[in-house]
Structure formats: structure tokens, C-alpha cells
Amino acid sequence: MAATTSASNAAVSDSQGPASPGSSADNPTIQYSVILDHLIGDKRPIKDPNPAVLGGLPVPPKSNEQKMIERGMESCAFKSVLACVGGFVLGGAFGIFTAGIDTNVGFDPKDPLRTPTAREVLKDMGQRGMSYAKNFAIVGAMFSCTECIIESHRGKSDWKNAVYSGCVTGGAIGFRAGLKAGVLGCGGFAAFSAAIEYYLR
Amino acid sequence: MDPMKAQQLAAELEVEMMADMYNRMTNACHRKCVPPHYKEPELTKGESVCLDRCVAKYLDLHEKLGRKLTELSVQDEEMMRKAAVGSGH
């Protein structure tokens, strides 16, 4: 700023150049402040930013509903709901599968030698499947939600997001059993997430 | 300089200025926010959040610097006018 003012002083003191205001009409003066007001300042015209004019590719404008739908599908809430549902289905399948290969299904503690009926076995399998499904759903929703929040906060998408959210999820799950279990859960789940990310990337 | 001429000149310069600003903004934000990995064609959540912030900051900067430049050029013109009046007498 000091350089420009001293330069303008020097220019004016050298000669009455064409830039001095009020000079002859055949050399119109340019008053930058007025032009800047019309370009950048308060008097600029309101324009519709069309990328075709500005230099990008002409793209058909998206309607408001489309924008809202896209914003909803990218949001953290939608992603965590999706992970919750997916976790529920996967957990149910996994639970029923492990119940299928488990020899203790349908075990009746009052009469251990009796073979259980098909209905009892099925009921037990369903209960186990439901319990696994609920656990998986909660874990999936928590992991997805925390990963989305951490990624939104950092503004980058790399493997560290999964590791941090794995630590948070594992820590939250383990914390209910005490601090040490929480730390172990954090480390374990973070390592698991890191392995999955390494495989995926 | 009368406002009409200033407005006309500004209208001519505006298209070029906006195109230039758009190009620079696209380049800068792309360089800062999109790492050259290209594992998938869609923008991830982190990248789109970063781009939103980058564009907001760029436009904010553009506006603030424009105002500062207008202020400085007003001061410059005042000084030149005083010097012209002073040396004219």
C-alpha cells in the first residue's frame, strides 16, 4: 500500500500525466474505485452463474427436488440408516448360520438328555439370529455414523477416517464393561477397520 | 468519470473477470481438495465437504479483497486529485 501511494506521488510530481482527473476529454480518465464498485462492490449486477458462460461445460440445471434428494442420500443420517439395515440383515443371516452349526441349540437345562423338537430348535435359532442381528445393526449404524461425521469434519477421505471411527465405536461398546475394556475395544476395532481399509484400498 | 460509462466498462469486463475467477477457483479447489487417487468416479463425502468450504472461502476472499482494493484506489485518487489541484495553482 505504501509502495503504490509513493509510486503515484512520484508519477504525479513528474508530470501531469493523462491519468489526472479533469484533463482533456479526448483521453477519458479511469476511476478504478467506481469501476470496482460496479464489478465487485455494491453496485454489481446480479447474475445467474451459468457454467457454460463462465467456461465450464454446459450442464442442464438440476431441479430443486433432485438437489434435495441427492443431498439426502449423501447425508450422514441416511448412510447410518443404510448401515443399520444392512447390519441387521447380515447379523440375522450370520446368527442363523451359527445356530445351524451349533450343537447346543434347543438345549433344555431341565432335561438335558431329551432331543429338542423342531419347533424349539427353530425358536432358538430365531432368537439367536435376532440377537446377532440387533448387535450387528447397532455396531454398523454407529460405525457408519461416526465415520461420516469424522470425514465431514476432516474434509478428506482416506483410511484414517475408518480407523478413528473404529476406535470410537469399539471404545463405546467396550466402555460399558469398564475403562480397560473400552481401550481394548478401541484398539481392536481400529485394527480391524485398518485391515479392512487396507484390503479395500 | 460518470457512472454510466463506469457501468458499461464494468459490464464488458465482468464476463472476463467471472470466467477468470471461475477457472482459478476450480483449479485451486481441485488442487487442494481432490487428491489424485481417483479410485471411484463420484466425489466422496469428505471431498464434497472440502469443495463447499473451498468455494465459500474463495468467494469470501474475493469480496473482501475487492473491497480493500476499492478502498485503496479511493485513497490513491484522493491523493492524486489533491496533488493535481495543488500543482495546478
Short mmCIF file of C-alpha atoms in Angstrom, two decimals:
data_model
loop_
_atom_site.label_atom_id
_atom_site.label_comp_id
_atom_site.label_asym_id
_atom_site.label_seq_id
_atom_site.Cartn_x
_atom_site.Cartn_y
_atom_site.Cartn_z
CA MET A 1 0.00 0.00 0.00
CA ALA A 2 2.81 2.41 0.86
CA ALA A 3 4.54 1.43 -2.40
CA THR A 4 1.54 2.29 -4.56
CA THR A 5 0.91 5.65 -2.90
CA SER A 6 4.56 6.67 -3.19
CA ALA A 7 4.58 5.50 -6.83
CA SER A 8 1.50 7.56 -7.62
CA ASN A 9 3.04 10.56 -5.88
CA ALA A 10 6.18 10.15 -7.96
CA ALA A 11 4.14 9.85 -11.16
CA VAL A 12 2.14 12.99 -10.45
CA SER A 13 5.13 15.01 -9.36
CA ASP A 14 6.97 14.00 -12.56
CA SER A 15 4.36 15.25 -14.99
CA GLN A 16 0.69 15.97 -15.37
CA GLY A 17 0.01 12.58 -16.88
CA PRO A 18 -3.19 11.55 -18.69
CA ALA A 19 -4.40 9.87 -15.51
CA SER A 20 -5.05 13.10 -13.65
CA PRO A 21 -8.78 13.84 -13.29
CA GLY A 22 -10.31 16.74 -15.10
CA SER A 23 -7.93 16.52 -18.07
CA SER A 24 -8.90 16.85 -21.73
CA ALA A 25 -11.95 14.96 -22.95
CA ASP A 26 -10.21 13.00 -25.71
CA ASN A 27 -8.35 10.93 -23.07
CA PRO A 28 -11.03 9.73 -20.64
CA THR A 29 -9.85 9.13 -17.13
CA ILE A 30 -10.39 5.78 -15.50
CA GLN A 31 -11.51 5.93 -11.93
CA TYR A 32 -10.83 2.48 -10.64
CA SER A 33 -12.88 2.80 -7.49
CA VAL A 34 -16.06 3.50 -9.44
CA ILE A 35 -15.43 0.60 -11.82
CA LEU A 36 -14.61 -1.72 -8.93
CA ASP A 37 -17.84 -0.76 -7.23
CA HIS A 38 -19.68 -1.89 -10.34
CA LEU A 39 -17.57 -5.04 -10.69
CA ILE A 40 -17.01 -6.34 -7.19
CA GLY A 41 -18.62 -3.88 -4.81
CA ASP A 42 -22.17 -2.99 -4.01
CA LYS A 43 -23.34 -1.88 -7.44
CA ARG A 44 -22.53 -5.09 -9.25
CA PRO A 45 -25.37 -6.60 -11.32
CA ILE A 46 -26.95 -9.77 -10.06
CA LYS A 47 -26.19 -12.57 -12.48
CA ASP A 48 -27.23 -16.17 -12.77
CA PRO A 49 -23.99 -18.21 -12.64
CA ASN A 50 -24.21 -20.44 -15.67
CA PRO A 51 -21.12 -22.62 -16.06
CA ALA A 52 -21.48 -22.53 -19.84
CA VAL A 53 -20.83 -18.78 -19.80
CA LEU A 54 -18.05 -18.97 -17.24
CA GLY A 55 -16.05 -21.54 -19.10
CA GLY A 56 -17.24 -24.92 -17.90
CA LEU A 57 -19.29 -27.48 -19.76
CA PRO A 58 -22.94 -26.59 -20.32
CA VAL A 59 -24.83 -28.74 -17.84
CA PRO A 60 -28.65 -28.89 -17.63
CA PRO A 61 -29.63 -27.29 -14.32
CA LYS A 62 -30.74 -29.68 -11.59
CA SER A 63 -34.21 -29.17 -10.22
CA ASN A 64 -34.68 -28.41 -6.54
CA GLU A 65 -36.20 -31.82 -5.83
CA GLN A 66 -33.23 -33.55 -7.41
CA LYS A 67 -30.83 -31.47 -5.34
CA MET A 68 -32.76 -32.28 -2.18
CA ILE A 69 -32.80 -35.99 -2.94
CA GLU A 70 -29.08 -36.02 -3.68
CA ARG A 71 -28.33 -34.09 -0.52
CA GLY A 72 -30.45 -36.53 1.49
CA MET A 73 -28.74 -39.54 0.01
CA GLU A 74 -25.32 -38.13 0.81
CA SER A 75 -26.21 -37.19 4.36
CA CYS A 76 -24.80 -38.96 7.42
CA ALA A 77 -28.24 -39.96 8.70
CA PHE A 78 -29.15 -41.81 5.54
CA LYS A 79 -25.82 -43.61 5.47
CA SER A 80 -26.15 -44.75 9.06
CA VAL A 81 -29.72 -45.96 8.45
CA LEU A 82 -28.47 -47.90 5.45
CA ALA A 83 -25.69 -49.43 7.51
CA CYS A 84 -28.16 -50.26 10.27
CA VAL A 85 -30.48 -52.13 7.91
CA GLY A 86 -27.58 -53.87 6.22
CA GLY A 87 -26.14 -54.86 9.56
CA PHE A 88 -29.49 -56.20 10.68
CA VAL A 89 -29.82 -58.44 7.63
CA LEU A 90 -26.23 -59.59 7.80
CA GLY A 91 -26.44 -60.23 11.53
CA GLY A 92 -29.62 -62.22 11.14
CA ALA A 93 -28.08 -64.41 8.47
CA PHE A 94 -24.91 -64.86 10.47
CA GLY A 95 -26.83 -65.71 13.62
CA ILE A 96 -28.97 -68.30 11.93
CA PHE A 97 -25.91 -69.79 10.26
CA THR A 98 -24.00 -70.13 13.54
CA ALA A 99 -27.12 -71.56 15.16
CA GLY A 100 -27.19 -74.14 12.41
CA ILE A 101 -23.71 -75.43 13.20
CA ASP A 102 -24.11 -75.16 16.95
CA THR A 103 -24.79 -78.37 18.86
CA ASN A 104 -26.33 -76.58 21.86
CA VAL A 105 -29.36 -75.17 20.05
CA GLY A 106 -32.63 -76.11 21.70
CA PHE A 107 -30.90 -77.27 24.84
CA ASP A 108 -33.30 -77.64 27.73
CA PRO A 109 -31.50 -77.32 31.08
CA LYS A 110 -34.23 -79.16 32.98
CA ASP A 111 -33.97 -82.31 30.85
CA PRO A 112 -30.54 -82.41 29.18
CA LEU A 113 -30.87 -85.80 27.55
CA ARG A 114 -34.07 -85.16 25.61
CA THR A 115 -33.69 -84.31 21.94
CA PRO A 116 -35.39 -80.96 21.31
CA THR A 117 -38.38 -80.72 18.99
CA ALA A 118 -38.09 -78.95 15.67
CA ARG A 119 -40.22 -76.06 16.92
CA GLU A 120 -37.92 -75.50 19.92
CA VAL A 121 -34.85 -75.61 17.70
CA LEU A 122 -36.35 -73.15 15.25
CA LYS A 123 -37.38 -70.82 18.04
CA ASP A 124 -33.91 -70.90 19.48
CA MET A 125 -32.35 -70.27 16.09
CA GLY A 126 -34.67 -67.32 15.54
CA GLN A 127 -33.82 -65.82 18.92
CA ARG A 128 -30.12 -66.17 18.31
CA GLY A 129 -30.45 -64.73 14.82
CA MET A 130 -32.42 -61.76 16.20
CA SER A 131 -29.86 -61.10 18.91
CA TYR A 132 -26.96 -61.18 16.45
CA ALA A 133 -28.96 -59.02 14.05
CA LYS A 134 -29.58 -56.34 16.66
CA ASN A 135 -25.93 -56.26 17.68
CA PHE A 136 -24.70 -56.03 14.13
CA ALA A 137 -27.24 -53.34 13.32
CA ILE A 138 -26.18 -51.18 16.26
CA VAL A 139 -22.48 -51.62 15.54
CA GLY A 140 -22.95 -50.91 11.84
CA ALA A 141 -25.02 -47.79 12.45
CA MET A 142 -22.56 -46.45 15.00
CA PHE A 143 -19.55 -47.11 12.81
CA SER A 144 -21.13 -45.57 9.73
CA CYS A 145 -22.41 -42.55 11.63
CA THR A 146 -19.08 -41.80 13.30
CA GLU A 147 -17.14 -42.36 10.10
CA CYS A 148 -19.38 -39.95 8.20
CA ILE A 149 -19.12 -37.32 10.95
CA ILE A 150 -15.34 -37.64 11.16
CA GLU A 151 -15.00 -37.47 7.38
CA SER A 152 -17.19 -34.38 7.22
CA HIS A 153 -15.13 -32.74 9.93
CA ARG A 154 -11.74 -33.55 8.38
CA GLY A 155 -12.76 -32.81 4.82
CA LYS A 156 -10.59 -35.63 3.48
CA SER A 157 -11.39 -39.21 2.61
CA ASP A 158 -8.59 -41.63 3.37
CA TRP A 159 -8.03 -44.69 5.57
CA LYS A 160 -7.69 -42.69 8.80
CA ASN A 161 -11.42 -41.98 8.96
CA ALA A 162 -12.22 -45.68 9.33
CA VAL A 163 -9.52 -46.15 11.98
CA TYR A 164 -10.73 -43.22 14.09
CA SER A 165 -14.37 -44.25 13.86
CA GLY A 166 -13.41 -47.87 14.59
CA CYS A 167 -11.73 -46.69 17.77
CA VAL A 168 -14.78 -44.63 18.77
CA THR A 169 -17.20 -47.49 18.07
CA GLY A 170 -15.09 -50.14 19.79
CA GLY A 171 -14.48 -47.82 22.70
CA ALA A 172 -18.17 -47.06 23.09
CA ILE A 173 -19.08 -50.73 23.03
CA GLY A 174 -16.31 -51.75 25.42
CA PHE A 175 -16.76 -48.82 27.75
CA ARG A 176 -19.93 -50.35 29.15
CA ALA A 177 -17.72 -53.04 30.68
CA GLY A 178 -15.19 -50.67 32.16
CA LEU A 179 -12.38 -48.39 31.01
CA LYS A 180 -9.83 -51.09 30.21
CA ALA A 181 -12.35 -52.99 28.11
CA GLY A 182 -13.10 -49.72 26.34
CA VAL A 183 -9.46 -49.14 25.47
CA LEU A 184 -9.08 -52.72 24.28
CA GLY A 185 -12.24 -52.43 22.21
CA CYS A 186 -10.95 -49.20 20.67
CA GLY A 187 -7.63 -50.74 19.72
CA GLY A 188 -9.13 -53.97 18.44
CA PHE A 189 -11.85 -52.42 16.35
CA ALA A 190 -9.47 -49.80 14.98
CA ALA A 191 -7.03 -52.51 13.92
CA PHE A 192 -9.85 -54.45 12.30
CA SER A 193 -11.01 -51.36 10.43
CA ALA A 194 -7.47 -50.60 9.32
CA ALA A 195 -7.13 -54.13 7.94
CA ILE A 196 -10.41 -53.84 6.04
CA GLU A 197 -9.42 -50.44 4.67
CA TYR A 198 -6.04 -51.75 3.58
CA TYR A 199 -7.77 -54.56 1.76
CA LEU A 200 -10.29 -52.25 0.16
CA ARG A 201 -7.84 -49.59 -0.97
CA MET B 1 -15.94 9.56 -14.61
CA ASP B 2 -19.67 9.29 -14.90
CA PRO B 3 -21.42 6.21 -13.54
CA MET B 4 -22.94 5.20 -16.88
CA LYS B 5 -19.56 4.82 -18.52
CA ALA B 6 -18.25 3.02 -15.49
CA GLN B 7 -21.20 0.66 -15.62
CA GLN B 8 -20.66 -0.06 -19.30
CA LEU B 9 -16.99 -0.70 -18.79
CA ALA B 10 -17.75 -2.91 -15.83
CA ALA B 11 -20.29 -4.88 -17.85
CA GLU B 12 -17.66 -5.53 -20.51
CA LEU B 13 -15.04 -6.56 -18.01
CA GLU B 14 -17.43 -8.59 -15.89
CA VAL B 15 -17.72 -11.63 -18.14
CA GLU B 16 -13.97 -11.92 -18.46
CA MET B 17 -13.49 -11.39 -14.73
CA MET B 18 -16.06 -14.01 -13.79
CA ALA B 19 -14.67 -16.56 -16.22
CA ASP B 20 -11.15 -15.97 -14.93
CA MET B 21 -12.27 -16.22 -11.32
CA TYR B 22 -14.19 -19.41 -12.03
CA ASN B 23 -11.19 -21.01 -13.70
CA ARG B 24 -8.80 -20.05 -10.93
CA MET B 25 -11.24 -21.16 -8.25
CA THR B 26 -11.78 -24.51 -9.94
CA ASN B 27 -8.05 -25.08 -10.27
CA ALA B 28 -7.22 -24.05 -6.72
CA CYS B 29 -10.01 -26.01 -5.07
CA HIS B 30 -9.33 -29.07 -7.20
CA ARG B 31 -5.68 -28.97 -6.26
CA LYS B 32 -6.45 -28.60 -2.56
CA CYS B 33 -9.43 -30.90 -2.10
CA VAL B 34 -9.23 -33.75 -4.58
CA PRO B 35 -6.13 -35.93 -4.08
CA PRO B 36 -5.01 -37.62 -7.30
CA HIS B 37 -6.05 -41.13 -6.37
CA TYR B 38 -9.23 -41.50 -8.47
CA LYS B 39 -10.41 -44.80 -7.06
CA GLU B 40 -14.04 -44.01 -7.82
CA PRO B 41 -15.75 -41.56 -10.18
CA GLU B 42 -18.04 -39.87 -7.66
CA LEU B 43 -16.94 -37.27 -5.15
CA THR B 44 -16.74 -38.73 -1.68
CA LYS B 45 -18.35 -37.04 1.30
CA GLY B 46 -15.07 -35.61 2.53
CA GLU B 47 -14.19 -34.20 -0.87
CA SER B 48 -17.57 -32.55 -1.40
CA VAL B 49 -17.45 -31.01 2.08
CA CYS B 50 -13.95 -29.73 1.31
CA LEU B 51 -15.11 -28.26 -2.01
CA ASP B 52 -18.04 -26.49 -0.35
CA ARG B 53 -15.69 -24.90 2.15
CA CYS B 54 -13.12 -24.04 -0.51
CA VAL B 55 -15.65 -22.25 -2.72
CA ALA B 56 -17.14 -20.36 0.22
CA LYS B 57 -13.70 -19.19 1.35
CA TYR B 58 -12.64 -18.25 -2.16
CA LEU B 59 -15.73 -16.10 -2.78
CA ASP B 60 -15.43 -14.52 0.65
CA LEU B 61 -11.79 -13.69 -0.05
CA HIS B 62 -12.67 -12.31 -3.48
CA GLU B 63 -15.25 -9.99 -1.95
CA LYS B 64 -13.06 -8.81 0.93
CA LEU B 65 -10.02 -8.17 -1.26
CA GLY B 66 -12.20 -6.37 -3.77
CA ARG B 67 -13.46 -4.04 -1.08
CA LYS B 68 -9.94 -3.42 0.17
CA LEU B 69 -8.78 -2.69 -3.37
CA THR B 70 -11.65 -0.23 -3.84
CA GLU B 71 -10.68 1.49 -0.60
CA LEU B 72 -7.06 1.75 -1.65
CA SER B 73 -7.91 3.10 -5.09
CA VAL B 74 -10.20 5.72 -3.50
CA GLN B 75 -7.29 6.83 -1.33
CA ASP B 76 -4.99 6.89 -4.34
CA GLU B 77 -7.40 9.02 -6.34
CA GLU B 78 -7.86 11.43 -3.45
CA MET B 79 -4.13 11.86 -3.20
CA MET B 80 -3.75 12.34 -6.95
CA ARG B 81 -6.59 14.86 -7.02
CA LYS B 82 -5.02 16.84 -4.18
CA ALA B 83 -1.64 16.74 -5.89
CA ALA B 84 -3.21 17.83 -9.22
CA VAL B 85 -5.11 20.67 -7.55
CA GLY B 86 -2.02 21.65 -5.62
CA SER B 87 0.29 21.73 -8.61
CA GLY B 88 -2.38 23.25 -10.88
CA HIS B 89 -2.42 26.53 -8.94
#
